[in-house]
CSV table of C-alpha atoms in Angstrom, one decimal:
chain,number,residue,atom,x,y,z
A,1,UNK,CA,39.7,150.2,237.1
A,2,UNK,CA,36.5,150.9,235.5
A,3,UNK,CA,35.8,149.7,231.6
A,4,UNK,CA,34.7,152.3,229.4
A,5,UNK,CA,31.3,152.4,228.3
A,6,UNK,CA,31.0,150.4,224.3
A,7,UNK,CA,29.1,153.9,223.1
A,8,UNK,CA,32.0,155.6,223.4
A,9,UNK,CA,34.4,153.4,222.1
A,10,UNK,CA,35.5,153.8,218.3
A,11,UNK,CA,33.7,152.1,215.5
A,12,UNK,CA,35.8,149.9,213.4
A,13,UNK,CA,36.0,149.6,209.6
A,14,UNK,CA,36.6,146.7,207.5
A,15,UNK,CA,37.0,145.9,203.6
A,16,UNK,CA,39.3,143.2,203.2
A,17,UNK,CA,36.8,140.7,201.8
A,18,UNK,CA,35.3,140.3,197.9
A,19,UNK,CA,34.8,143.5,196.5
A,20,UNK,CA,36.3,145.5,199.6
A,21,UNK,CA,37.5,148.9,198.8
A,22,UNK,CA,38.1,151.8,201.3
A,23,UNK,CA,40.6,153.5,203.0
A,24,UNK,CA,40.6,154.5,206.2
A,25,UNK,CA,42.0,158.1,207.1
A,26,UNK,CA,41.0,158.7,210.5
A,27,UNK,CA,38.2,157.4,213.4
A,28,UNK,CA,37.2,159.2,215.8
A,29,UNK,CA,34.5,157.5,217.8
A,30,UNK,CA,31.4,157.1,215.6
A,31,UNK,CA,32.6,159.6,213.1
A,32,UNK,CA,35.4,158.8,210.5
A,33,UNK,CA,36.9,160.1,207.4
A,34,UNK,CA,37.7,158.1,204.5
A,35,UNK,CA,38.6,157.7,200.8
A,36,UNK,CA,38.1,155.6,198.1
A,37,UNK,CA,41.9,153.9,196.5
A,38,UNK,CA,42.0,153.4,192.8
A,39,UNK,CA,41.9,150.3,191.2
A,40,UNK,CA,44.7,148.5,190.7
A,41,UNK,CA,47.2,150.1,187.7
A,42,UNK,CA,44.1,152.3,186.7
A,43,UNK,CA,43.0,155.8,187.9
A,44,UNK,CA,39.5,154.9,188.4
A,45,UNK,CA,38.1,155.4,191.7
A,46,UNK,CA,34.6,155.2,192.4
A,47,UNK,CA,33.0,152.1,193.9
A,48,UNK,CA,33.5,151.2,198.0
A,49,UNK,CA,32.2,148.5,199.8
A,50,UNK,CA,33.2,148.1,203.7
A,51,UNK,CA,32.0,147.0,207.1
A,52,UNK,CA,31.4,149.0,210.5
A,53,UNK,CA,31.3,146.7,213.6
A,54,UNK,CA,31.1,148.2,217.1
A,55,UNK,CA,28.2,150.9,216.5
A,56,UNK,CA,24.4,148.8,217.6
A,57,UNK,CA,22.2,152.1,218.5
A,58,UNK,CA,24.8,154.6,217.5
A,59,UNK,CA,24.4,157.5,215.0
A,60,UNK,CA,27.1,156.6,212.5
A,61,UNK,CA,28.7,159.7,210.1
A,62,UNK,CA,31.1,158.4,207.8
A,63,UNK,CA,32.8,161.0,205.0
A,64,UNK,CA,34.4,160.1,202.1
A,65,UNK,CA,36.6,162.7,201.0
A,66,UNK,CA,38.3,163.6,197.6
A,67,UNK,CA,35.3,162.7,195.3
A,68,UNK,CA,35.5,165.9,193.4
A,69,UNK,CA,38.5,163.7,191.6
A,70,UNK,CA,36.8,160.6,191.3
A,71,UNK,CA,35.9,158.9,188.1
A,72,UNK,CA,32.2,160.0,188.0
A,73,UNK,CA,32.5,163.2,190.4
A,74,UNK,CA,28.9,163.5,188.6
A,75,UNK,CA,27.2,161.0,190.0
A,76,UNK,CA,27.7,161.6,194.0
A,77,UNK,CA,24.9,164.5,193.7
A,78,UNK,CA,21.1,163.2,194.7
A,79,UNK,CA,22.9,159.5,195.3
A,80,UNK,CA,22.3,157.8,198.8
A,81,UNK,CA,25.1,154.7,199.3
A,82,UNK,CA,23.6,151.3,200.2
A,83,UNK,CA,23.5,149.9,203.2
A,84,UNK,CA,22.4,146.5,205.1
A,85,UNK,CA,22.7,145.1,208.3
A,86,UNK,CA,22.0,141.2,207.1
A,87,UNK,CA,23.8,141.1,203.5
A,88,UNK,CA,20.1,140.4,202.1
A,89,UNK,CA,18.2,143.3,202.1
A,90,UNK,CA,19.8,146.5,201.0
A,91,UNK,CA,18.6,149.8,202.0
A,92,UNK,CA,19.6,153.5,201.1
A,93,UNK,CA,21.2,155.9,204.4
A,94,UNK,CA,20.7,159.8,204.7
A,95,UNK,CA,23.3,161.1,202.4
A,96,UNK,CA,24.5,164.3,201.5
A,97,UNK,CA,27.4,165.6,199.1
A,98,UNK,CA,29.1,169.0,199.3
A,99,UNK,CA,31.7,169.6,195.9
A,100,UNK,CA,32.9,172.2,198.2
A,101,UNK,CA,34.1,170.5,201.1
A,102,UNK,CA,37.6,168.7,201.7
A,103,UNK,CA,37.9,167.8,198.2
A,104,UNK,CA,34.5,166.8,197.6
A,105,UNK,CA,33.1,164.8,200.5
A,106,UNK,CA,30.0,162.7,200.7
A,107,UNK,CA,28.9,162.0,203.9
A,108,UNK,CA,26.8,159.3,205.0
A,109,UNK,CA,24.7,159.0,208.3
A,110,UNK,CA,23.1,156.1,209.7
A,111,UNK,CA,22.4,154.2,213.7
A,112,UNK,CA,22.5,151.2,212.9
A,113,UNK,CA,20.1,148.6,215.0
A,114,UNK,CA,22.5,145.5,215.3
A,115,UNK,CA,26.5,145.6,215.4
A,116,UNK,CA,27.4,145.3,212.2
A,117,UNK,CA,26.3,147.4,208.8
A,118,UNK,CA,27.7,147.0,205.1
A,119,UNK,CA,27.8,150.0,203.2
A,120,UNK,CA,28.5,149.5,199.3
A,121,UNK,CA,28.3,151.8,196.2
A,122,UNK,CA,25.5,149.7,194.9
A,123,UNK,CA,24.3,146.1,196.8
A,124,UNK,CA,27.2,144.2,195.9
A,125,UNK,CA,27.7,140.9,194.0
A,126,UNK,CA,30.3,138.7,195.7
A,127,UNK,CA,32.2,135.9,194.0
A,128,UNK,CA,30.5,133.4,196.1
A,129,UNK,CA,27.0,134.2,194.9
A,130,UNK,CA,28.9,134.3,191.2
A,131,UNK,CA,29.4,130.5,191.5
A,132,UNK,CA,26.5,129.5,193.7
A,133,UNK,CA,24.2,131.3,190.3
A,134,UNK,CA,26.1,129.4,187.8
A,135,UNK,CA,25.9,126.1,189.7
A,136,UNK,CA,22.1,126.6,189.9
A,137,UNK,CA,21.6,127.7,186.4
A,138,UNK,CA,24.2,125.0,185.2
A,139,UNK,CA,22.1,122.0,187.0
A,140,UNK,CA,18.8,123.1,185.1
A,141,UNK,CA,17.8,120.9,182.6
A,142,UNK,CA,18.9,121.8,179.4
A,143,UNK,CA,21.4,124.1,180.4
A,144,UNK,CA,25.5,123.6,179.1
A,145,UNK,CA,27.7,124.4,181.1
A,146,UNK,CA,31.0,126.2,179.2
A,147,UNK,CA,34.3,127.0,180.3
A,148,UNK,CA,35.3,130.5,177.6
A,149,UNK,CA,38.9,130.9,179.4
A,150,UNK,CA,41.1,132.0,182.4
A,151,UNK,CA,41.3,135.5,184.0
A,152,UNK,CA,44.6,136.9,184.9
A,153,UNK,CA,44.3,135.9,188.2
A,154,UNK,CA,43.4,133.0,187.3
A,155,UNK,CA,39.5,132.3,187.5
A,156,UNK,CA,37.4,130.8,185.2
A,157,UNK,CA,35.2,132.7,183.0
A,158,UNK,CA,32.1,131.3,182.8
A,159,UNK,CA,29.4,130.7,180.3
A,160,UNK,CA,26.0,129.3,180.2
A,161,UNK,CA,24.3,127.9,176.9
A,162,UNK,CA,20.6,127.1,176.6
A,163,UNK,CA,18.1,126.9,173.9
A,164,UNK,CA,17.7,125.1,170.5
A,165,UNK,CA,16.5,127.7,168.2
A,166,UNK,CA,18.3,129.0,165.3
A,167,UNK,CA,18.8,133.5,166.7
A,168,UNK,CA,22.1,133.5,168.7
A,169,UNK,CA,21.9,135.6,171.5
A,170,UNK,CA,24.6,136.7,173.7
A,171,UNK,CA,24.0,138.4,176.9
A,172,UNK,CA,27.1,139.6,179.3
A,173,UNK,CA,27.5,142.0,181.9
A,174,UNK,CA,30.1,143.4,184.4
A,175,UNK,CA,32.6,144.5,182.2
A,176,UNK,CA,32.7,146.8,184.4
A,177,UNK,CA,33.1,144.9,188.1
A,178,UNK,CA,32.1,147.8,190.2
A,179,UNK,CA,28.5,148.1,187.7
A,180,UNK,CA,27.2,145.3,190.2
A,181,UNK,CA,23.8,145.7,189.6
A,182,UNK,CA,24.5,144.3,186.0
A,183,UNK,CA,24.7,140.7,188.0
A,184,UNK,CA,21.3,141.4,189.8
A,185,UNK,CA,20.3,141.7,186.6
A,186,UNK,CA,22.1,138.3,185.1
A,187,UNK,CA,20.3,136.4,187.9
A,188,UNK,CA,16.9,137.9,187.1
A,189,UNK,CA,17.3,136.4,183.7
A,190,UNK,CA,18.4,133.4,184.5
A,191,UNK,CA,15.9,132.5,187.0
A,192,UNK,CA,13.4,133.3,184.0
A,193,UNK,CA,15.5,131.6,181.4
A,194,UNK,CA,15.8,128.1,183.5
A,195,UNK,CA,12.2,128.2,185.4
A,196,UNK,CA,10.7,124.9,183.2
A,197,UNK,CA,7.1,126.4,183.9
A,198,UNK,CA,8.0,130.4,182.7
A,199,UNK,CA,5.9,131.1,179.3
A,200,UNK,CA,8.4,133.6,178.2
A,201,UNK,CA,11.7,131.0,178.8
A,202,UNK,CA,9.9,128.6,177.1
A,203,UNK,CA,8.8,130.4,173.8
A,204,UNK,CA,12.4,131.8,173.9
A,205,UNK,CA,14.4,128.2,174.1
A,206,UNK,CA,12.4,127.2,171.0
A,207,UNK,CA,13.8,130.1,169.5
A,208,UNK,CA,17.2,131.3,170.4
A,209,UNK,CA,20.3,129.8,171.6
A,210,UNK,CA,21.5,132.0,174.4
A,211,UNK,CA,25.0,132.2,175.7
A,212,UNK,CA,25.5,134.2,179.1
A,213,UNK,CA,28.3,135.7,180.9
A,214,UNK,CA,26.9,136.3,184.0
A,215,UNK,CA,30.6,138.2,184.9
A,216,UNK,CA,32.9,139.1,182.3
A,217,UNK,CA,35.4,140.5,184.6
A,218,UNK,CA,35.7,138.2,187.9
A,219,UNK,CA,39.1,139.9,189.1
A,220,UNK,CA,38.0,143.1,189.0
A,221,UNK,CA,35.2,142.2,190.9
A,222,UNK,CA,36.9,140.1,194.0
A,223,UNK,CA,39.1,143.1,193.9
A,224,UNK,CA,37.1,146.1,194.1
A,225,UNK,CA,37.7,147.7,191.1
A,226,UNK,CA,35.0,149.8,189.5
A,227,UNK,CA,36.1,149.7,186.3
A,228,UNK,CA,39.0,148.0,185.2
A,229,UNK,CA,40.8,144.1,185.2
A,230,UNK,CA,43.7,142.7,187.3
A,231,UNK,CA,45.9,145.0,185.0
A,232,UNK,CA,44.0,148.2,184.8
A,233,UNK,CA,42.3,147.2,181.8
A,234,UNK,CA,38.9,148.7,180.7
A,235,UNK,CA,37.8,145.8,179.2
A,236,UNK,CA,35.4,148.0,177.0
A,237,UNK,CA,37.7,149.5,175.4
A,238,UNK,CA,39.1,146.4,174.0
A,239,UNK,CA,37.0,144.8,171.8
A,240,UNK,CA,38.8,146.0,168.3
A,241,UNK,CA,41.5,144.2,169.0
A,242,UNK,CA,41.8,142.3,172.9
A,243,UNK,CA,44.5,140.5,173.4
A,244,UNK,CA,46.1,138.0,176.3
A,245,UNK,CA,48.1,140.1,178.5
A,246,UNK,CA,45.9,142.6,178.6
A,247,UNK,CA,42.3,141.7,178.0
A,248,UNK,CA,42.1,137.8,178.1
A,249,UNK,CA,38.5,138.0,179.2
A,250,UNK,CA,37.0,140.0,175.7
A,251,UNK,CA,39.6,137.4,174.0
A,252,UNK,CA,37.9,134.6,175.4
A,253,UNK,CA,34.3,136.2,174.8
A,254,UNK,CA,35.0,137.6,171.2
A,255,UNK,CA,36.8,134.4,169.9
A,256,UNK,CA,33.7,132.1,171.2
A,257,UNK,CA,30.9,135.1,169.5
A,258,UNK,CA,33.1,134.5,166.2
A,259,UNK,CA,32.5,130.5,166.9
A,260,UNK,CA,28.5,131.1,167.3
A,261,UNK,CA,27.9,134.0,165.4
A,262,UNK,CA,25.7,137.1,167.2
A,263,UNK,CA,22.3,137.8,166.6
A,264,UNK,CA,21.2,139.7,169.0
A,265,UNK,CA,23.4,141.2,172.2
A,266,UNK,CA,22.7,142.9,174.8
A,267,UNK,CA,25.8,144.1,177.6
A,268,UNK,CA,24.6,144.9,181.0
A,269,UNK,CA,26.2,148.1,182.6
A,270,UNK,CA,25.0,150.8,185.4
A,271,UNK,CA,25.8,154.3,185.1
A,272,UNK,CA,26.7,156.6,187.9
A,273,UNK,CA,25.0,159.9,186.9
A,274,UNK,CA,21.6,159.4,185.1
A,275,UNK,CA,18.9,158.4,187.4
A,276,UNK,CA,17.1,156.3,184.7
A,277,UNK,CA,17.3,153.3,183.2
A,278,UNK,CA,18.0,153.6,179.7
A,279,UNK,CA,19.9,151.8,176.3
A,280,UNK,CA,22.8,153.0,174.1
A,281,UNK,CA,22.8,151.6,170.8
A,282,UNK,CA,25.5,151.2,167.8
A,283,UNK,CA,24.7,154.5,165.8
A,284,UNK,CA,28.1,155.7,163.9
A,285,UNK,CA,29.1,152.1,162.8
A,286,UNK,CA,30.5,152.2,159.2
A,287,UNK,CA,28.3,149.7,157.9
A,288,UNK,CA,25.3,151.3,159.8
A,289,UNK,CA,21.8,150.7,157.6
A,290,UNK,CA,18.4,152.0,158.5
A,291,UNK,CA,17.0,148.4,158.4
A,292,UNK,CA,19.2,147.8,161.2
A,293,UNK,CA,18.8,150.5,163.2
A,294,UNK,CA,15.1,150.2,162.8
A,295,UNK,CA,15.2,147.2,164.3
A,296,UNK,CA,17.2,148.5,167.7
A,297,UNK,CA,15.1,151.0,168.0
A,298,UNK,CA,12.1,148.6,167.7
A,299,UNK,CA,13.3,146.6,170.6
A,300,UNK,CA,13.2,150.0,172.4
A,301,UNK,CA,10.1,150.7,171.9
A,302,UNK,CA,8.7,147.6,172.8
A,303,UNK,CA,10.5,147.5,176.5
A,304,UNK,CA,9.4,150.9,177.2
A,305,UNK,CA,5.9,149.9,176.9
A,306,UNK,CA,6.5,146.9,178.5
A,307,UNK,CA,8.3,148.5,181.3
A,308,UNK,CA,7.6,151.6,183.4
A,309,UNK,CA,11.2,151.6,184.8
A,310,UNK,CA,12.5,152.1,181.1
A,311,UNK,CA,12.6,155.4,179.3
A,312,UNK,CA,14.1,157.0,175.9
A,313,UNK,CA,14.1,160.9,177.2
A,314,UNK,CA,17.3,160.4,178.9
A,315,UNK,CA,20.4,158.3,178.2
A,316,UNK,CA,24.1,158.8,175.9
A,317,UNK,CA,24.5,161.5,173.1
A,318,UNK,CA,24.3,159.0,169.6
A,319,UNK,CA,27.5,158.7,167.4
A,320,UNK,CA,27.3,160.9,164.5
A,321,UNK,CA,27.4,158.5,161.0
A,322,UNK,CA,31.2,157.1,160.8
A,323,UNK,CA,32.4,157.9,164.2
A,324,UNK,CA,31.3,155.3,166.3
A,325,UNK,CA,34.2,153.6,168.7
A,326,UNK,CA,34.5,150.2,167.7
A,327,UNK,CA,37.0,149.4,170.9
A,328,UNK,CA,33.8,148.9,172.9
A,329,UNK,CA,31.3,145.8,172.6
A,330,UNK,CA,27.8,147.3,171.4
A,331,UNK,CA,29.6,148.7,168.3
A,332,UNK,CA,32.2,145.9,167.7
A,333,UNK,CA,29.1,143.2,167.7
A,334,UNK,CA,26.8,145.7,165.5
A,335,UNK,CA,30.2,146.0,162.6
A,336,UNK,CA,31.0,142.7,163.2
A,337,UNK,CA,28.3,140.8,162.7
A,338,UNK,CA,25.5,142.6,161.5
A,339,UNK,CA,23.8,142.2,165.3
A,340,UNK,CA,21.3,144.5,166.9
A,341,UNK,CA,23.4,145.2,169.8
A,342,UNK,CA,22.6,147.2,172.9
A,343,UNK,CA,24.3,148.2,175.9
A,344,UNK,CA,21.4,148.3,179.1
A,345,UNK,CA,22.3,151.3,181.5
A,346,UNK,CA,20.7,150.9,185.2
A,347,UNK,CA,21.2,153.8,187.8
A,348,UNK,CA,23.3,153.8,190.7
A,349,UNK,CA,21.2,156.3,192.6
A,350,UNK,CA,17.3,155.8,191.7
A,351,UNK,CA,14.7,155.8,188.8
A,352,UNK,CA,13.9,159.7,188.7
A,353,UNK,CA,10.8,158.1,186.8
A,354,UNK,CA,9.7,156.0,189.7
A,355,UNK,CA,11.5,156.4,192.6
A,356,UNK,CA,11.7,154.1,195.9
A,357,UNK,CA,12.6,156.1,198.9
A,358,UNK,CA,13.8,153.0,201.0
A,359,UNK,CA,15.8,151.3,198.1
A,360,UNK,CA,16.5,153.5,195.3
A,361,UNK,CA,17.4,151.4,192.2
A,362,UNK,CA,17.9,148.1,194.0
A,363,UNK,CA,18.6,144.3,193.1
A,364,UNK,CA,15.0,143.6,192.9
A,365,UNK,CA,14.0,146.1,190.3
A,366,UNK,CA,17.4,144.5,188.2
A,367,UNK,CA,16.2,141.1,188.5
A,368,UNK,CA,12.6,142.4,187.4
A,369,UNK,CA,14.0,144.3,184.6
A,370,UNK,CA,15.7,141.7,183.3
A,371,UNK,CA,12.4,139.5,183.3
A,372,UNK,CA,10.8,142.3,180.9
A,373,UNK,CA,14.3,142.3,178.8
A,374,UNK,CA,13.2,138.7,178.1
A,375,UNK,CA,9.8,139.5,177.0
A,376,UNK,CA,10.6,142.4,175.2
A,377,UNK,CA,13.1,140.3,173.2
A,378,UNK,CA,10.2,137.2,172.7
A,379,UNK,CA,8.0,139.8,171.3
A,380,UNK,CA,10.4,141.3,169.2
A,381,UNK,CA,11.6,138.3,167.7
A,382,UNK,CA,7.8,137.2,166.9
A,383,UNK,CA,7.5,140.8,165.2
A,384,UNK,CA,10.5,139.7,162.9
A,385,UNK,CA,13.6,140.1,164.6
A,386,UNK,CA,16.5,141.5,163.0
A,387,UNK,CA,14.6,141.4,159.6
């Protein structure tokens, strides 16, 4: 008996691991058809992240069908997924969408050199690399450690408190688990806000004290979601009124900002259609002055020019005057406390501005942008803040 040859043998795919999502409809040698499940109690379906083995030298084509009813249908035109053969550097494959076909099928192609590949919605931000960041951050010096609560499932939600100036600042980010570039972004900024020899960290300690939640929504995250908690909660939707069965993470984080106070807050998102990075602000609130606004839009103005990879030409439609939706953080924070809030949108697919043909938007350029965050907030605060 002669063993067939491994090039014509199937590929096999993979996704139970953190942040696995896919299902697997048919394989047929290198080719296969797949779709993307829900998250869990929720009808949101958008992020995958899974594993081919068997395929070294191989051109892969993998279709994901039955997008034209996903969350975002909007964002699979001009977006290329992720992939990577060593978990470390994450590349973009030849990708295609057609509205038209089976549903709405994206389909991605790709020979990959080695014998196994990742492919993900957006580089993902495992669990693992969650706690390896906080331990890191949490043994700088000066740094508190600070336990806010317990997920559904169970984790912790974490915290991490630095500085001894007077502005409380609150910086949080994957409310939204599948938004995973919102982490790349937390460990930019933390590497900048614990580096003893960083000019812009240091200036800042003096005068903030900053509280960050690297993830506020760990078991969406281990799970796959894109968008939702354990229980199918969008957890930014929940900020009028969270509560324990339902949102125990914006519990935790609302009832420790009523503790400190908010100053300044910024909640660190990605957004599947616009190919720019941009910010949505708090326009609509009740108690909405022009003094405040002028100071949001002040901060805007400052990253920009800090910042190629920030614009102001594309990004949300603003609230007209009384209509804003105080369920969701940026506008909660804003009425609440008088805070120049922000919520900082990164694309899934590319910069349009700047584009990077092997990478697209990519965990470097979130870990950069979150550096110029920093120093757009140092300056802004030495311009007079809030006032």
């Amino acid at each position: 008996m002669i063993a067939p040859e491994t090039g014509s043998a199937p590929i096999r795919i993979d996704s139970q691991f953190d942040s696995g999502n896919i299902e697997v409809l048919s394989i047929d040698g290198a080719n296969a058809r797949l779709a993307i499940p829900a998250d869990h109690m929720s009808e949101f379906r958008q992020w995958f992240h899974f594993r081919v083995t068997g395929a070294a030298g191989r051109e892969i084509e993998l279709r994901i069908v039955d997008l034209a009813t996903s969350a975002y249908p909007e964002g699979w035109p001009g977006y290329r997924a992720c992939v990577s053969e060593d978990r470390d550097f994450w590349g973009r494959a030849d990708t295609s969408y057609d509205k038209d076909a089976d549903g709405g099928t994206l389909t991605i192609r790709y020979t990959p050199a080695s014998d196994v590949a990742w492919f993900a919605y957006f580089a993902p931000y495992s669990m693992e690399r969650h706690h390896d960041l906080v331990a890191e951050a949490a043994a700088s010096e000066g740094v508190t450690y600070r336990h806010l609560g317990q997920t559904l499932d169970g984790q912790p939600l974490d915290c991490l408190e630095m500085g001894d100036g007077g502005t409380q600042v609150w910086l949080y980010a994957r409310q939204h688990p599948g938004e995973s570039m919102a982490e790349w972004w937390m460990e930019g900024a933390l590497e900048c806000l614990t580096d003893p020899a960083d000019p812009v960290a240091r200036a800042l300690r003096q005068k903030c004290r900053f509280h960050i939640v690297p993830n506020c929504n760990p078991d969406g995250s281990r799970r796959g979601h894109l968008r939702t908690n354990a229980v199918g909660t969008n957890l930014n939707r929940e900020w009028h009124e969270p509560s324990a069965d339902k949102s125990p993470e914006v519990l935790a984080i609302r009832n420790a900002m009523d503790e400190t106070g908010v100053d300044f807050a910024m909640d660190v998102h990605g957004d599947e259609a616009i190919a720019a990075v941009f910010l949505a602000g708090f326009e609509g609130i009740p108690s909405w002055t022009d003094a405040l606004g002028d100071s949001y839009y002040r901060y805007q103005r400052i990253l920009e020019r800090r910042t190629p990879d920030f614009q102001t030409a594309k990004g949300y439609a603003v609230s007209k005057p009384g209509t804003a939706n105080l369920s969701m953080s940026t506008n909660q924070l804003a009425e609440r406390f008088g805070a120049c809030s922000m919520t900082l949108e990164m694309p899934f697919k590319d910069n349009d501005d700047l584009p990077d043909a092997e990478q697209g938007w990519s965990p470097e350029r979130c870990k950069l942008l979150a550096r110029d965050c920093l120093a757009a907030l140092l300056e802004w605060l030495e311009d007079g803040g809030s006032a």
